[in-house]
Coordinates of C-alpha atoms and ligand atoms in Angstrom, one line a residue:
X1 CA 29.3 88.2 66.8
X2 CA 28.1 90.6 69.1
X3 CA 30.1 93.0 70.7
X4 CA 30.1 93.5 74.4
X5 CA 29.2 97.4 75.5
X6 CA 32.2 98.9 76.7
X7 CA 32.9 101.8 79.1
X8 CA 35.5 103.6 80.7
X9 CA 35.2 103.5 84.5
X10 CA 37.3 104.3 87.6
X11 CA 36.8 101.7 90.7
X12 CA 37.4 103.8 93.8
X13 CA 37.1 103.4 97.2
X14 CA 34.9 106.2 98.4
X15 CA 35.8 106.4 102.3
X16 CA 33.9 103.0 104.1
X17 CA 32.3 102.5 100.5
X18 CA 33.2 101.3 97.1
X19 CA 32.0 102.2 93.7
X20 CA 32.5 102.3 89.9
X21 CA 33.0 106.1 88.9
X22 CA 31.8 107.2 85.6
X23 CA 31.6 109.9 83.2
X24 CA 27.8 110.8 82.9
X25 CA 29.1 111.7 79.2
X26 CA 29.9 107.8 78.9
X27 CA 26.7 106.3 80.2
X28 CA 23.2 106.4 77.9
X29 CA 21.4 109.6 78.6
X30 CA 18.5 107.5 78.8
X31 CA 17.8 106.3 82.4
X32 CA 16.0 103.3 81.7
X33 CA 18.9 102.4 79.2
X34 CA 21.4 103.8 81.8
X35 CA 20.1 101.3 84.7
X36 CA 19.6 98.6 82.6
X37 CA 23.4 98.7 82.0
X38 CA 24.9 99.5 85.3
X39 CA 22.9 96.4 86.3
X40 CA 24.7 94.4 83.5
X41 CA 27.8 96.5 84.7
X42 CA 27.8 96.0 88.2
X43 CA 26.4 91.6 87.8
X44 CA 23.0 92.7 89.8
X45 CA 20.4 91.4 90.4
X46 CA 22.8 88.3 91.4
X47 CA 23.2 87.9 94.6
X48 CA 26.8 87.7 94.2
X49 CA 27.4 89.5 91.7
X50 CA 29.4 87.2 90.1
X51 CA 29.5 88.6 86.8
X52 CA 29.8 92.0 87.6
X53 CA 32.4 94.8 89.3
X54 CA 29.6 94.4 92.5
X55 CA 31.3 93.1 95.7
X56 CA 27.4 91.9 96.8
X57 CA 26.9 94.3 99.6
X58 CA 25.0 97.6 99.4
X59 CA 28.1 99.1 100.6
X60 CA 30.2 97.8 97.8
X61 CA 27.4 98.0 95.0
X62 CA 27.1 101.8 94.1
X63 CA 28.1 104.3 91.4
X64 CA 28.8 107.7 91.0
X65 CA 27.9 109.7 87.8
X66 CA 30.1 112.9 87.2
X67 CA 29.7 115.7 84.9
X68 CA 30.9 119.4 84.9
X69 CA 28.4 121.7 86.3
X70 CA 27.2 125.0 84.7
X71 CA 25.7 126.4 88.2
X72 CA 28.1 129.1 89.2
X73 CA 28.4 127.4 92.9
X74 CA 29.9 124.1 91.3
X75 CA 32.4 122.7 89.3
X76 CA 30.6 119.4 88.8
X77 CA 27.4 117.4 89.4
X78 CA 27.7 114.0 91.0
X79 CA 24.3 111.6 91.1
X80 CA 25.0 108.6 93.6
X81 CA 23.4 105.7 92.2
X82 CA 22.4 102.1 94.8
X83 CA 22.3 99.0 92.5
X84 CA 20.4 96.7 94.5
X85 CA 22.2 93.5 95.2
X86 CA 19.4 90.4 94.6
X87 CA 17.3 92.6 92.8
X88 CA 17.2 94.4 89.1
X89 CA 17.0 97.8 90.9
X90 CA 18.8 100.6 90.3
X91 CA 18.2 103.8 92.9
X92 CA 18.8 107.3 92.6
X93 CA 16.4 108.0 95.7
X94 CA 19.3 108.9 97.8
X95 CA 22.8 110.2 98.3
X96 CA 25.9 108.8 99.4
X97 CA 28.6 110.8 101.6
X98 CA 31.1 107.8 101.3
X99 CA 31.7 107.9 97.3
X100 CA 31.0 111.8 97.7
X101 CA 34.8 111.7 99.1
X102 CA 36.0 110.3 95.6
X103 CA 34.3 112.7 93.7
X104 CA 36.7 115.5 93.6
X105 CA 39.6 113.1 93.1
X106 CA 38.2 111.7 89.9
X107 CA 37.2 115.0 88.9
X108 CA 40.7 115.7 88.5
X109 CA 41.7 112.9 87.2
X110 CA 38.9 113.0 84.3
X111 CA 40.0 116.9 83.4
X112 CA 36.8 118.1 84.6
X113 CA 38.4 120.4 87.5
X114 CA 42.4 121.6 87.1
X115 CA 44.3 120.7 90.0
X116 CA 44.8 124.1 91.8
X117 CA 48.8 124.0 93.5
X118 CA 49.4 121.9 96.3
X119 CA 45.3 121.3 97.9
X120 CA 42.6 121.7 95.3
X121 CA 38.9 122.2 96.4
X122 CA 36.4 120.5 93.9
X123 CA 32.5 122.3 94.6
X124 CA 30.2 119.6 94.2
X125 CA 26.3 119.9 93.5
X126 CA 24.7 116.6 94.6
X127 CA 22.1 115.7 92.1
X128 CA 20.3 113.4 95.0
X129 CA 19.1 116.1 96.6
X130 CA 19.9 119.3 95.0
X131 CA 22.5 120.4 98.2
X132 CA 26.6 122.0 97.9
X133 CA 29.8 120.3 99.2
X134 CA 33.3 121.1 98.8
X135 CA 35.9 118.5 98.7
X136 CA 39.4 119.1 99.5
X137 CA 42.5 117.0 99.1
X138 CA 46.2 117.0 98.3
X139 CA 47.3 117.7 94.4
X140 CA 51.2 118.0 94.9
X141 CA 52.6 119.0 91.3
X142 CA 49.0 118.9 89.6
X143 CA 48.5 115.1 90.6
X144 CA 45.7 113.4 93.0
X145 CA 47.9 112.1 96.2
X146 CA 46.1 109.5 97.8
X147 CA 48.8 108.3 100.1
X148 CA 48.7 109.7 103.8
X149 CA 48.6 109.4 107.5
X150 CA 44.7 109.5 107.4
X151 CA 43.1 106.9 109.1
X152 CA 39.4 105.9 108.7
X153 CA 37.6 103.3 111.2
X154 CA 36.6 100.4 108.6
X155 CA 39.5 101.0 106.3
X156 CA 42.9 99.0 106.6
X157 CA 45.9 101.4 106.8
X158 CA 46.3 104.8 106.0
X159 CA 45.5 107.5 103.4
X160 CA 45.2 111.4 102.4
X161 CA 43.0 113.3 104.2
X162 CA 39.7 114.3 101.8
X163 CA 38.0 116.8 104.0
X164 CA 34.7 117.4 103.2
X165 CA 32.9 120.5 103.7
X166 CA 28.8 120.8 103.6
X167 CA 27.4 124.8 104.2
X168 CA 24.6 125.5 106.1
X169 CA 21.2 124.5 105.1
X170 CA 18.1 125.8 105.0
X171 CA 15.8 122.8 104.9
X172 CA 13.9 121.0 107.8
X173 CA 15.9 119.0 109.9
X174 CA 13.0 117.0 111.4
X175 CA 10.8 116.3 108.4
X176 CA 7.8 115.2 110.5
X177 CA 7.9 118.7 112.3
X178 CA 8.5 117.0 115.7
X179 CA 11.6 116.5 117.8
X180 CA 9.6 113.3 118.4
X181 CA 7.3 110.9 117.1
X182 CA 5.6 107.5 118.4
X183 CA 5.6 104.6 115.6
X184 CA 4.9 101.2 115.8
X185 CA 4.6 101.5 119.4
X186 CA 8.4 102.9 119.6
X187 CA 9.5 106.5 120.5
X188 CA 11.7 108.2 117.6
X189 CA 13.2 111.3 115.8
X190 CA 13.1 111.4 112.2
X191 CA 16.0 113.6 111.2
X192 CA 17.5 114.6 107.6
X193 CA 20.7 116.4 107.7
X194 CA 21.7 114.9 104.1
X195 CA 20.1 111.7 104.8
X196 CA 16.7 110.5 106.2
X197 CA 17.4 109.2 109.2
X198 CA 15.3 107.5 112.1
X199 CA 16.9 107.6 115.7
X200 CA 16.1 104.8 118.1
X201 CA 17.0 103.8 121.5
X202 CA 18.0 100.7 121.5
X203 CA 17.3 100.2 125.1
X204 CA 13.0 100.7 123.1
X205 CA 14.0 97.1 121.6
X206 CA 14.9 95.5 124.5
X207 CA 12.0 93.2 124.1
X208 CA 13.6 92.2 120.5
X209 CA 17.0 90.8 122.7
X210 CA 19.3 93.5 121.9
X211 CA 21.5 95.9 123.5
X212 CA 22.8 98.1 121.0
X213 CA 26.4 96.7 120.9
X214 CA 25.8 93.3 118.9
X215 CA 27.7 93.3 115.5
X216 CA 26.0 93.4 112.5
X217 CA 25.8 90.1 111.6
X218 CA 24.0 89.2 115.0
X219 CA 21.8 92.1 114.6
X220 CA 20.9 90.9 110.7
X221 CA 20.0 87.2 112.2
X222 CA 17.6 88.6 114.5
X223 CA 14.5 87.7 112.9
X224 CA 11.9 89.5 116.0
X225 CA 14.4 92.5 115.2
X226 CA 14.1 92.6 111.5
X227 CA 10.3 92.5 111.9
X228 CA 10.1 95.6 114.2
X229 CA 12.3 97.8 112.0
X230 CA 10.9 97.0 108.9
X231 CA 7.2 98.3 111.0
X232 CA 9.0 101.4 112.5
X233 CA 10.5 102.0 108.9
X234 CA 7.3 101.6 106.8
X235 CA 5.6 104.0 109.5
X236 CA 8.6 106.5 110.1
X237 CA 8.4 106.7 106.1
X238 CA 5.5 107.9 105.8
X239 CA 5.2 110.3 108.1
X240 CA 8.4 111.8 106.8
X241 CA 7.1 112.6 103.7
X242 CA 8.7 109.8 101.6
X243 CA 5.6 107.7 100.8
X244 CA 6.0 103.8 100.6
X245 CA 9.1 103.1 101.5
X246 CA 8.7 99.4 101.1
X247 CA 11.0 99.0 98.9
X248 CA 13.0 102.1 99.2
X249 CA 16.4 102.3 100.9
X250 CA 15.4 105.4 102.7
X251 CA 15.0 105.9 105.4
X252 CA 18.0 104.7 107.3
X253 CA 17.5 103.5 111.2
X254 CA 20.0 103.8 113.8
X255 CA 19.9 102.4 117.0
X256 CA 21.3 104.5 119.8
X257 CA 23.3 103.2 123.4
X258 CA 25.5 105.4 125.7
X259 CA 29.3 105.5 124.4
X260 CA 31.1 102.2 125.0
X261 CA 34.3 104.4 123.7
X262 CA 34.5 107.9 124.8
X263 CA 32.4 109.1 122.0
X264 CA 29.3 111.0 122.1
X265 CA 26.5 107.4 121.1
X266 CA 27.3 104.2 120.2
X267 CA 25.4 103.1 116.6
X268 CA 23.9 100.2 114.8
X269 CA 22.7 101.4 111.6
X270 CA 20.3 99.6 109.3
X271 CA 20.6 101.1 105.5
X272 CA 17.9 100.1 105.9
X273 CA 17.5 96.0 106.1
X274 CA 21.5 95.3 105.7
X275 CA 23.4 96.3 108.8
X276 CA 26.0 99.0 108.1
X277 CA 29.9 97.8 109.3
X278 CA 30.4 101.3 110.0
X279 CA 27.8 104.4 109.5
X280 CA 27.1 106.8 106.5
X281 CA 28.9 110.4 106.2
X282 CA 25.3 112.1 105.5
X283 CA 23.8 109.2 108.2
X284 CA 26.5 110.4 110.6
X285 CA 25.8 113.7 110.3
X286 CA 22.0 113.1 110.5
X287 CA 22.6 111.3 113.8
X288 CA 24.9 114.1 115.0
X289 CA 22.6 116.7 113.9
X290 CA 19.4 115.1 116.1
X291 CA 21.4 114.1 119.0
X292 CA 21.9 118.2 119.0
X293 CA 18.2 119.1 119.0
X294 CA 16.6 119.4 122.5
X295 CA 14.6 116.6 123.2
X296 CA 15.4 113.9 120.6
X297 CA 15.1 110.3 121.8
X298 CA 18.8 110.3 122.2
X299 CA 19.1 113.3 124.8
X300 CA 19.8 110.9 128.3
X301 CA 21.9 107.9 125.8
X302 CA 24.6 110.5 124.1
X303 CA 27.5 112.5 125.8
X304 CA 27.7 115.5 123.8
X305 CA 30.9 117.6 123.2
X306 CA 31.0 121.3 124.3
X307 CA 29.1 123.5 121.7
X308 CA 31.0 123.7 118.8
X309 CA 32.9 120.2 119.6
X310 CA 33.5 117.3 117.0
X311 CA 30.4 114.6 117.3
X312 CA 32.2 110.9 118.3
X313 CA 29.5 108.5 116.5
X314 CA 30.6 105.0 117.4
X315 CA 29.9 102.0 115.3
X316 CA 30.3 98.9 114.9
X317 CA 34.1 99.0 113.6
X318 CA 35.3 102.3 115.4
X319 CA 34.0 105.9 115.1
X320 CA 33.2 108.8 112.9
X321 CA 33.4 112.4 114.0
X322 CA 31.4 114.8 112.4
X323 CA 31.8 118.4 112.9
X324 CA 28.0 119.4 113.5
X325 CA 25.7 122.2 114.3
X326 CA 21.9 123.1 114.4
X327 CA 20.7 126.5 113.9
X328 CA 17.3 128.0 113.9
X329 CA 15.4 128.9 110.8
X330 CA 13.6 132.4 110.1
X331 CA 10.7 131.6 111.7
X332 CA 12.7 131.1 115.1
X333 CA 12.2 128.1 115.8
X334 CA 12.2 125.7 113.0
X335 CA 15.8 123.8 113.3
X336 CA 17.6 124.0 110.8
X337 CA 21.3 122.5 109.6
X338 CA 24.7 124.4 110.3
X339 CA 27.7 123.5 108.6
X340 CA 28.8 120.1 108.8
X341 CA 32.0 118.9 107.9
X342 CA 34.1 115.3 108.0
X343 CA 37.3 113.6 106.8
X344 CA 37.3 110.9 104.7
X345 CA 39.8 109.3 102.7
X346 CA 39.4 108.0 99.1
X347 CA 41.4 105.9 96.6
X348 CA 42.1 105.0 93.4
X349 CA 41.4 101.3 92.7
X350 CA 41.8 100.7 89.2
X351 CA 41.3 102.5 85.9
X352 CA 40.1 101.3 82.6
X353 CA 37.0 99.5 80.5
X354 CA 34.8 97.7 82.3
X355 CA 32.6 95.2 79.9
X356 CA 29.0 94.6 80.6
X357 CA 27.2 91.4 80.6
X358 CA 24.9 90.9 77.0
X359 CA 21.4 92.4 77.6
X360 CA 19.8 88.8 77.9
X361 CA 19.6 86.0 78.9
X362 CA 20.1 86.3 82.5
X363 CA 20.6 84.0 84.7
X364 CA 21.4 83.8 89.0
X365 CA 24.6 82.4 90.2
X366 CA 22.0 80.9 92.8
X367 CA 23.3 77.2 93.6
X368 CA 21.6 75.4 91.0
X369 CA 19.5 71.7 92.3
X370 CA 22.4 69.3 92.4
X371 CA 22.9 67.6 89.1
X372 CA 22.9 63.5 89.4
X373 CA 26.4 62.7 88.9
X374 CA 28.1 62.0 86.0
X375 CA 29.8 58.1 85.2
X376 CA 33.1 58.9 84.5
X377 CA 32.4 62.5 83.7
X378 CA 34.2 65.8 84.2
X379 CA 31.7 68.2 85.6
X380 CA 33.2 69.1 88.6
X381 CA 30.3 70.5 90.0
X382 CA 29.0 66.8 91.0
X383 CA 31.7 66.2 92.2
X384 CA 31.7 68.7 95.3
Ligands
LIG401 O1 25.1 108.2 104.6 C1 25.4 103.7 103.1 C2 27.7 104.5 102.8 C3 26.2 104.7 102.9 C4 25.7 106.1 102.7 C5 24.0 103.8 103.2 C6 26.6 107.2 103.0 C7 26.0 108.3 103.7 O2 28.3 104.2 103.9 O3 26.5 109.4 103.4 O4 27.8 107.2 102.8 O5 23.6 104.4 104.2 O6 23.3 103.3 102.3 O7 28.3 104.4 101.7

């Protein structure tokens, strides 16, 4: 008999998002090996991940890997992995802001980072792309509290308050050099402040039926829509820097209309085929961050706050502030990120083993051709 692989793993809600949490110590060094189990992990590449911890959505199909850290700056290292939900794919090609907020939580609870009096502050390097954040959450009497009054658009009920703290960068904001590019026939600014992001005006689409205020699922069934993203996507890409991003799930788009809320834009962001319910943290602050360079394509769509204000993103299930500034590089021009910070919540879902799927053979979930039916038999399949 063969045993199944075994691992310990923490299910956590990560603010809008929710992953498996793991040790890196308890994962094969190995990345090939690595992917190839979170996939058997996790029930990918079926679509519904029947067989796995997946919830089959992007947003419910990722991983954090944890390990303490050696740089002097951070306590730990987290690497946010996407495990592709239809495919065998596993991604380390870009971060996640979302299960960033459980990071410092399970920190604590793994032993990695002692609980330091009433608020601890984890410093996190960010494997994905090399940059710092501090997390910072309640630990009354040396324990994670994740009750709290917090509330987070997208999430049911209340938690604590994770704030989450990202210094000032020195990297290009706008990765193509311009505050503005033309692709696929559509005006745009490519901007990275922790995530690639493409900025839209919805009202450039118009011809593709939208508005800018549909839900996701009505945006994800518009087929003339799907085409002209994927075109603006494969386009914006490359002239970021990123190469082909056929198959990549960077760059993110996000389609911008005035405020329908009293926020600074309304949002409909495309992670980047999938519609997100909400927006990304690093998205949200890549969308705050080009909304504050002069002459982005959102500039006559967004309200913006007095300088120094919180940035209201809406989205499709209620809004995200992020605390946001630009600053100018040392050439004196060049914009560059200020801090950025935002409040999350995360939670503990479970904690345990999780048992992976046998290496092989594989098979989808997929509804299988409908068997004839059986005389008298008791497969209840033919019977639906
Ligand atoms: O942008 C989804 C999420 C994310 C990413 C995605 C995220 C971020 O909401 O920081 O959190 O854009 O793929 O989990």
């Amino acid at each position: 008999m063969t045993l199944p692989e075994e691992v310990p793993c923490m299910l956590m809600r990560g603010g809008t998002s929710k992953g498996a949490y793991f040790l890196a110590g308890d994962l094969p060094g190995d990345a090939a090996a690595r992917d190839d189990l979170l996939l058997r992990l996790m029930g990918s590449p079926d679509p519904r991940q029947i067989d796995g911890l997946g919830g089959a959505h992007p947003l419910t199909s990722k991983v954090a890997v944890v390990r303490p850290s050696d740089d002097p700056d951070a306590d730990v290292e987290y690497l946010f992995l996407q495990v592709a939900v239809g495919e065998a794919e596993v991604s380390g090609g870009q971060n996640c802001g979302n299960l960033l907020a459980g990071v410092g939580p399970f920190a604590v609870e793994r032993g990695l980072v002692p609980a330091g009096g009433d608020r601890t502050t984890v410093r996190i390097r960010m494997m994905n792309t090399g940059d710092l954040a501090a997390a910072t959450f309640p630990t009354p009497g040396g324990r994670v509290e994740y009750a709290g009054t917090t509330a987070l658009s997208g999430v049911p009920g209340t938690a604590a308050p994770v704030v989450v703290d990202f210094p000032p960068g020195s990297g290009a904001l706008l990765p193509t050099g311009r505050v503005r590019d033309t692709v696929a026939g559509t005006p745009v600014t490519c901007v990275d402040n922790g995530m690639p992001t493409v900025l839209i005006a919805a009202a450039d689409l118009r011809d593709t039926g939208i508005t800018g205020y549909e839900n996701p699922g009505e945006l994800e069934e518009n087929t003339a829509l799907a085409r002209r993203l994927r075109e603006i996507r494969l386009a914006a890409g490359a002239l970021m820097g990123l190469g082909d991003v056929s198959t990549a799930t960077v760059p993110k788009l996000s389609l911008l209309a005035p405020p329908a809320e009293g926020g600074a834009v309304t949002t409909r962001t495309f992670i980047p085929v999938r519609c997100h319910t909400s927006i990304g943290v690093l998205g949200a602050a890549s969308v705050a961050a080009g909304l504050l360079i002069p002459g982005n394509v959102g500039e006559r769509i967004a309200r913006l706050p007095p300088p120094g204000g919180r940035v209201r993103i809406e989205h499709p299930t209620g809004h995200l502030d992020v605390t946001a500034a630009v600053d100018v590089g040392e050439d004196g021009t060049t914009p560059v990120p200020g801090r950025t910070a935002v409040v999350r919540t995360a939670r503990k879902i479970f904690d345990g083993t999780v048992f992976a799927r046998p290496a092989a053979p594989y098979r989808t979930s997929a509804p299988a051709p409908a068997p004839a039916p059986l005389e008298g038999g008791t497969d209840d399949s033919a019977s639906r």
